[in-house]
Every structure is written in structure tokens, then in C-alpha cells.
Amino acid sequence: ATPLATRSAFLGSRAGGAVMEGLLALAAADPASTPLVNCALRPLLYPTLEAAESSYLVQCNEHRGSSESVGVRFQVSEFAIPAERCASALSELVRALQAPTASGERLYLSFPVDIRYSAADDIWLSPAHGRATAWIGIPAKR
């Protein structure tokens, strides 16, 4: 089996799901441990990703399914913004993650931010109506 197939099989197994659940539970109980948890999970979820900050991970992924294929329940807050504003929105997100909150704590993400793009469409109630759209998804463990 290829390394990618072996990794996918492990992450889709009960043992892989239990490992991820345990690491994410640790990050939820002690948010300051999130950088360590991200360092442990990054090679499992994104083995080809070359560089990432340890306290947060923002990536643009060609194929979807990395976090969806894992047996971990999570919810995603997804934002649809004009595509040309994506870079500035991500810069603002990084600034928010680096700055302390009013109580002096830092915010941490325990899953990578998902970024995707779609072309403009002609459906009136669509967030992509009449414009190219960037979709920024911020997952959180349930």
C-alpha cells in the first residue's frame, strides 16, 4: 500500500479516530496545547504541506476530504466573501489569532482553515451571486 493509502486507512479506522479525538480533546481542555496538537496532526492530515505555523494552520487544499474523511465530528463556520478580498481576510484572521483577547488569552484553531473558490453564479439567493467567491471555513471540534 502507498503511504497515502495507509494514512487514509489509519485515519478512517476506529484507532485513528480515537487518536484524533484524544488529541483534539486535549486541545479543547488546554487551549495552550493546541500548537503541540497541530504539530502532531499536521503530518497525518497534510503530509505534503511544506510549511505551517505551529499555532495555527491556514492552507489552500486542492482536494477536499482531508478533515471530512476522518472519524471526528466537527462543525464549520463558513464565510463567503468576494474572491478579491480573500488575502486581506486571511491576514485579518492571522492577526486575530496572534493578538490576545480582552481577557489576555490567545485564540487557537484545532483544525486547519479551509479555503476554496467558486465562480460567480446567477442564483439570486446564492452567496456567489454575480461574483467570484472565496469560501473560508473555520472548523471546530464538536
PDB file of C-alpha atoms in Angstrom:
ATOM      1  CA  ALA A   1       0.000   0.000   0.000  1.00  0.00           C
ATOM      2  CA  THR A   2       1.126   3.546  -0.664  1.00  0.00           C
ATOM      3  CA  PRO A   3       1.881   5.832   2.291  1.00  0.00           C
ATOM      4  CA  LEU A   4      -1.178   7.938   1.383  1.00  0.00           C
ATOM      5  CA  ALA A   5      -3.454   4.865   1.338  1.00  0.00           C
ATOM      6  CA  THR A   6      -2.008   3.655   4.648  1.00  0.00           C
ATOM      7  CA  ARG A   7      -2.525   7.098   6.216  1.00  0.00           C
ATOM      8  CA  SER A   8      -6.104   7.286   4.914  1.00  0.00           C
ATOM      9  CA  ALA A   9      -6.855   3.790   6.212  1.00  0.00           C
ATOM     10  CA  PHE A  10      -5.487   4.672   9.651  1.00  0.00           C
ATOM     11  CA  LEU A  11      -7.379   7.967   9.866  1.00  0.00           C
ATOM     12  CA  GLY A  12     -10.595   6.250   8.778  1.00  0.00           C
ATOM     13  CA  SER A  13     -10.207   3.492  11.364  1.00  0.00           C
ATOM     14  CA  ARG A  14     -11.533   3.497  14.915  1.00  0.00           C
ATOM     15  CA  ALA A  15      -7.989   3.697  16.258  1.00  0.00           C
ATOM     16  CA  GLY A  16      -7.191   6.698  14.060  1.00  0.00           C
ATOM     17  CA  GLY A  17     -10.424   8.402  15.054  1.00  0.00           C
ATOM     18  CA  ALA A  18      -9.669   7.732  18.722  1.00  0.00           C
ATOM     19  CA  VAL A  19      -6.175   9.221  18.376  1.00  0.00           C
ATOM     20  CA  MET A  20      -7.591  12.341  16.740  1.00  0.00           C
ATOM     21  CA  GLU A  21     -10.448  12.623  19.258  1.00  0.00           C
ATOM     22  CA  GLY A  22      -7.945  12.343  22.109  1.00  0.00           C
ATOM     23  CA  LEU A  23      -5.617  14.983  20.708  1.00  0.00           C
ATOM     24  CA  LEU A  24      -8.488  17.359  19.966  1.00  0.00           C
ATOM     25  CA  ALA A  25      -9.946  16.788  23.448  1.00  0.00           C
ATOM     26  CA  LEU A  26      -6.552  17.721  24.888  1.00  0.00           C
ATOM     27  CA  ALA A  27      -6.547  20.934  22.837  1.00  0.00           C
ATOM     28  CA  ALA A  28     -10.113  21.726  23.961  1.00  0.00           C
ATOM     29  CA  ALA A  29      -9.254  21.167  27.632  1.00  0.00           C
ATOM     30  CA  ASP A  30      -5.979  23.104  27.435  1.00  0.00           C
ATOM     31  CA  PRO A  31      -6.044  25.580  24.518  1.00  0.00           C
ATOM     32  CA  ALA A  32      -2.363  26.408  25.020  1.00  0.00           C
ATOM     33  CA  SER A  33      -1.570  22.808  23.948  1.00  0.00           C
ATOM     34  CA  THR A  34      -3.111  23.432  20.506  1.00  0.00           C
ATOM     35  CA  PRO A  35       0.228  24.253  18.815  1.00  0.00           C
ATOM     36  CA  LEU A  36       1.619  20.910  20.021  1.00  0.00           C
ATOM     37  CA  VAL A  37      -1.523  19.064  18.880  1.00  0.00           C
ATOM     38  CA  ASN A  38      -1.331  20.764  15.474  1.00  0.00           C
ATOM     39  CA  CYS A  39       2.312  19.714  15.127  1.00  0.00           C
ATOM     40  CA  ALA A  40       1.299  16.114  15.874  1.00  0.00           C
ATOM     41  CA  LEU A  41      -1.678  16.104  13.488  1.00  0.00           C
ATOM     42  CA  ARG A  42      -0.166  18.023  10.574  1.00  0.00           C
ATOM     43  CA  PRO A  43       1.919  15.146   9.146  1.00  0.00           C
ATOM     44  CA  LEU A  44      -1.075  12.803   9.444  1.00  0.00           C
ATOM     45  CA  LEU A  45      -3.605  15.112   7.802  1.00  0.00           C
ATOM     46  CA  TYR A  46      -1.369  17.020   5.398  1.00  0.00           C
ATOM     47  CA  PRO A  47       1.846  15.077   4.694  1.00  0.00           C
ATOM     48  CA  THR A  48       2.695  17.156   1.616  1.00  0.00           C
ATOM     49  CA  LEU A  49       2.255  20.551   3.274  1.00  0.00           C
ATOM     50  CA  GLU A  50       5.740  22.050   3.391  1.00  0.00           C
ATOM     51  CA  ALA A  51       5.487  24.864   5.928  1.00  0.00           C
ATOM     52  CA  ALA A  52       2.989  25.901   8.548  1.00  0.00           C
ATOM     53  CA  GLU A  53       2.946  27.918  11.707  1.00  0.00           C
ATOM     54  CA  SER A  54       2.662  25.754  14.800  1.00  0.00           C
ATOM     55  CA  SER A  55      -0.116  27.736  16.486  1.00  0.00           C
ATOM     56  CA  TYR A  56      -2.492  27.822  13.550  1.00  0.00           C
ATOM     57  CA  LEU A  57      -2.646  26.293  10.116  1.00  0.00           C
ATOM     58  CA  VAL A  58      -4.090  28.031   7.113  1.00  0.00           C
ATOM     59  CA  GLN A  59      -3.865  26.157   3.877  1.00  0.00           C
ATOM     60  CA  CYS A  60      -5.383  26.117   0.452  1.00  0.00           C
ATOM     61  CA  ASN A  61      -6.083  22.496  -0.426  1.00  0.00           C
ATOM     62  CA  GLU A  62      -6.684  21.290  -3.984  1.00  0.00           C
ATOM     63  CA  HIS A  63      -8.646  18.256  -2.898  1.00  0.00           C
ATOM     64  CA  ARG A  64     -11.321  18.272  -0.266  1.00  0.00           C
ATOM     65  CA  GLY A  65     -11.857  15.455   2.112  1.00  0.00           C
ATOM     66  CA  SER A  66      -8.892  15.520   4.477  1.00  0.00           C
ATOM     67  CA  SER A  67     -10.848  16.579   7.529  1.00  0.00           C
ATOM     68  CA  GLU A  68     -14.150  15.165   6.253  1.00  0.00           C
ATOM     69  CA  SER A  69     -12.628  11.697   5.827  1.00  0.00           C
ATOM     70  CA  VAL A  70     -11.527  11.494   9.437  1.00  0.00           C
ATOM     71  CA  GLY A  71     -13.859   9.991  12.023  1.00  0.00           C
ATOM     72  CA  VAL A  72     -14.021  13.178  14.094  1.00  0.00           C
ATOM     73  CA  ARG A  73     -17.205  15.209  14.495  1.00  0.00           C
ATOM     74  CA  PHE A  74     -16.754  18.897  13.924  1.00  0.00           C
ATOM     75  CA  GLN A  75     -18.760  21.911  12.856  1.00  0.00           C
ATOM     76  CA  VAL A  76     -17.652  24.580  10.405  1.00  0.00           C
ATOM     77  CA  SER A  77     -18.370  28.294  10.353  1.00  0.00           C
ATOM     78  CA  GLU A  78     -18.102  29.173   6.680  1.00  0.00           C
ATOM     79  CA  PHE A  79     -17.907  32.664   5.254  1.00  0.00           C
ATOM     80  CA  ALA A  80     -18.490  33.614   1.612  1.00  0.00           C
ATOM     81  CA  ILE A  81     -16.627  36.766   0.641  1.00  0.00           C
ATOM     82  CA  PRO A  82     -15.672  38.394  -2.658  1.00  0.00           C
ATOM     83  CA  ALA A  83     -12.689  36.425  -4.011  1.00  0.00           C
ATOM     84  CA  GLU A  84     -10.530  39.528  -4.336  1.00  0.00           C
ATOM     85  CA  ARG A  85     -10.822  40.129  -0.564  1.00  0.00           C
ATOM     86  CA  CYS A  86      -9.645  36.648   0.465  1.00  0.00           C
ATOM     87  CA  ALA A  87      -5.992  37.567   1.098  1.00  0.00           C
ATOM     88  CA  SER A  88      -6.917  40.514   3.320  1.00  0.00           C
ATOM     89  CA  ALA A  89      -9.488  38.405   5.209  1.00  0.00           C
ATOM     90  CA  LEU A  90      -6.874  35.722   5.884  1.00  0.00           C
ATOM     91  CA  SER A  91      -4.387  38.361   7.041  1.00  0.00           C
ATOM     92  CA  GLU A  92      -7.014  39.668   9.462  1.00  0.00           C
ATOM     93  CA  LEU A  93      -7.709  36.128  10.706  1.00  0.00           C
ATOM     94  CA  VAL A  94      -3.996  35.574  11.358  1.00  0.00           C
ATOM     95  CA  ARG A  95      -3.810  38.912  13.226  1.00  0.00           C
ATOM     96  CA  ALA A  96      -6.808  37.894  15.359  1.00  0.00           C
ATOM     97  CA  LEU A  97      -5.170  34.581  16.201  1.00  0.00           C
ATOM     98  CA  GLN A  98      -1.908  36.267  17.166  1.00  0.00           C
ATOM     99  CA  ALA A  99      -3.450  39.015  19.328  1.00  0.00           C
ATOM    100  CA  PRO A 100      -4.553  38.343  22.902  1.00  0.00           C
ATOM    101  CA  THR A 101      -8.269  38.565  23.673  1.00  0.00           C
ATOM    102  CA  ALA A 102      -9.711  41.088  26.146  1.00  0.00           C
ATOM    103  CA  SER A 103      -9.012  38.570  28.930  1.00  0.00           C
ATOM    104  CA  GLY A 104      -5.375  38.267  27.830  1.00  0.00           C
ATOM    105  CA  GLU A 105      -5.684  34.780  26.337  1.00  0.00           C
ATOM    106  CA  ARG A 106      -4.931  33.728  22.774  1.00  0.00           C
ATOM    107  CA  LEU A 107      -7.331  32.077  20.367  1.00  0.00           C
ATOM    108  CA  TYR A 108      -6.290  28.741  18.862  1.00  0.00           C
ATOM    109  CA  LEU A 109      -7.637  26.672  15.982  1.00  0.00           C
ATOM    110  CA  SER A 110      -7.572  22.901  16.341  1.00  0.00           C
ATOM    111  CA  PHE A 111      -8.332  22.229  12.663  1.00  0.00           C
ATOM    112  CA  PRO A 112      -6.918  23.868   9.542  1.00  0.00           C
ATOM    113  CA  VAL A 113      -8.848  26.688   7.940  1.00  0.00           C
ATOM    114  CA  ASP A 114     -10.384  25.541   4.654  1.00  0.00           C
ATOM    115  CA  ILE A 115     -10.213  27.885   1.675  1.00  0.00           C
ATOM    116  CA  ARG A 116     -11.932  27.298  -1.644  1.00  0.00           C
ATOM    117  CA  TYR A 117     -13.089  29.379  -4.565  1.00  0.00           C
ATOM    118  CA  SER A 118     -16.144  29.293  -6.795  1.00  0.00           C
ATOM    119  CA  ALA A 119     -17.114  31.154  -9.938  1.00  0.00           C
ATOM    120  CA  ALA A 120     -19.954  33.648  -9.976  1.00  0.00           C
ATOM    121  CA  ASP A 121     -23.416  32.173 -10.412  1.00  0.00           C
ATOM    122  CA  ASP A 122     -26.831  33.518 -11.362  1.00  0.00           C
ATOM    123  CA  ILE A 123     -28.887  32.146  -8.457  1.00  0.00           C
ATOM    124  CA  TRP A 124     -30.378  35.143  -6.660  1.00  0.00           C
ATOM    125  CA  LEU A 125     -30.068  33.879  -3.087  1.00  0.00           C
ATOM    126  CA  SER A 126     -26.605  32.375  -3.564  1.00  0.00           C
ATOM    127  CA  PRO A 127     -23.679  33.937  -1.680  1.00  0.00           C
ATOM    128  CA  ALA A 128     -21.806  33.711  -5.008  1.00  0.00           C
ATOM    129  CA  HIS A 129     -24.492  35.591  -6.976  1.00  0.00           C
ATOM    130  CA  GLY A 130     -22.801  37.790  -9.554  1.00  0.00           C
ATOM    131  CA  ARG A 131     -19.270  37.480  -8.163  1.00  0.00           C
ATOM    132  CA  ALA A 132     -16.339  35.110  -7.875  1.00  0.00           C
ATOM    133  CA  THR A 133     -16.407  33.982  -4.261  1.00  0.00           C
ATOM    134  CA  ALA A 134     -13.877  32.785  -1.718  1.00  0.00           C
ATOM    135  CA  TRP A 135     -15.250  30.432   0.921  1.00  0.00           C
ATOM    136  CA  ILE A 136     -13.390  30.428   4.230  1.00  0.00           C
ATOM    137  CA  GLY A 137     -14.336  27.592   6.565  1.00  0.00           C
ATOM    138  CA  ILE A 138     -13.214  27.546  10.189  1.00  0.00           C
ATOM    139  CA  PRO A 139     -13.795  24.082  11.678  1.00  0.00           C
ATOM    140  CA  ALA A 140     -14.101  23.373  15.399  1.00  0.00           C
ATOM    141  CA  LYS A 141     -14.398  20.050  17.182  1.00  0.00           C
ATOM    142  CA  ARG A 142     -17.909  19.384  18.483  1.00  0.00           C
TER     143      ARG A 142
END
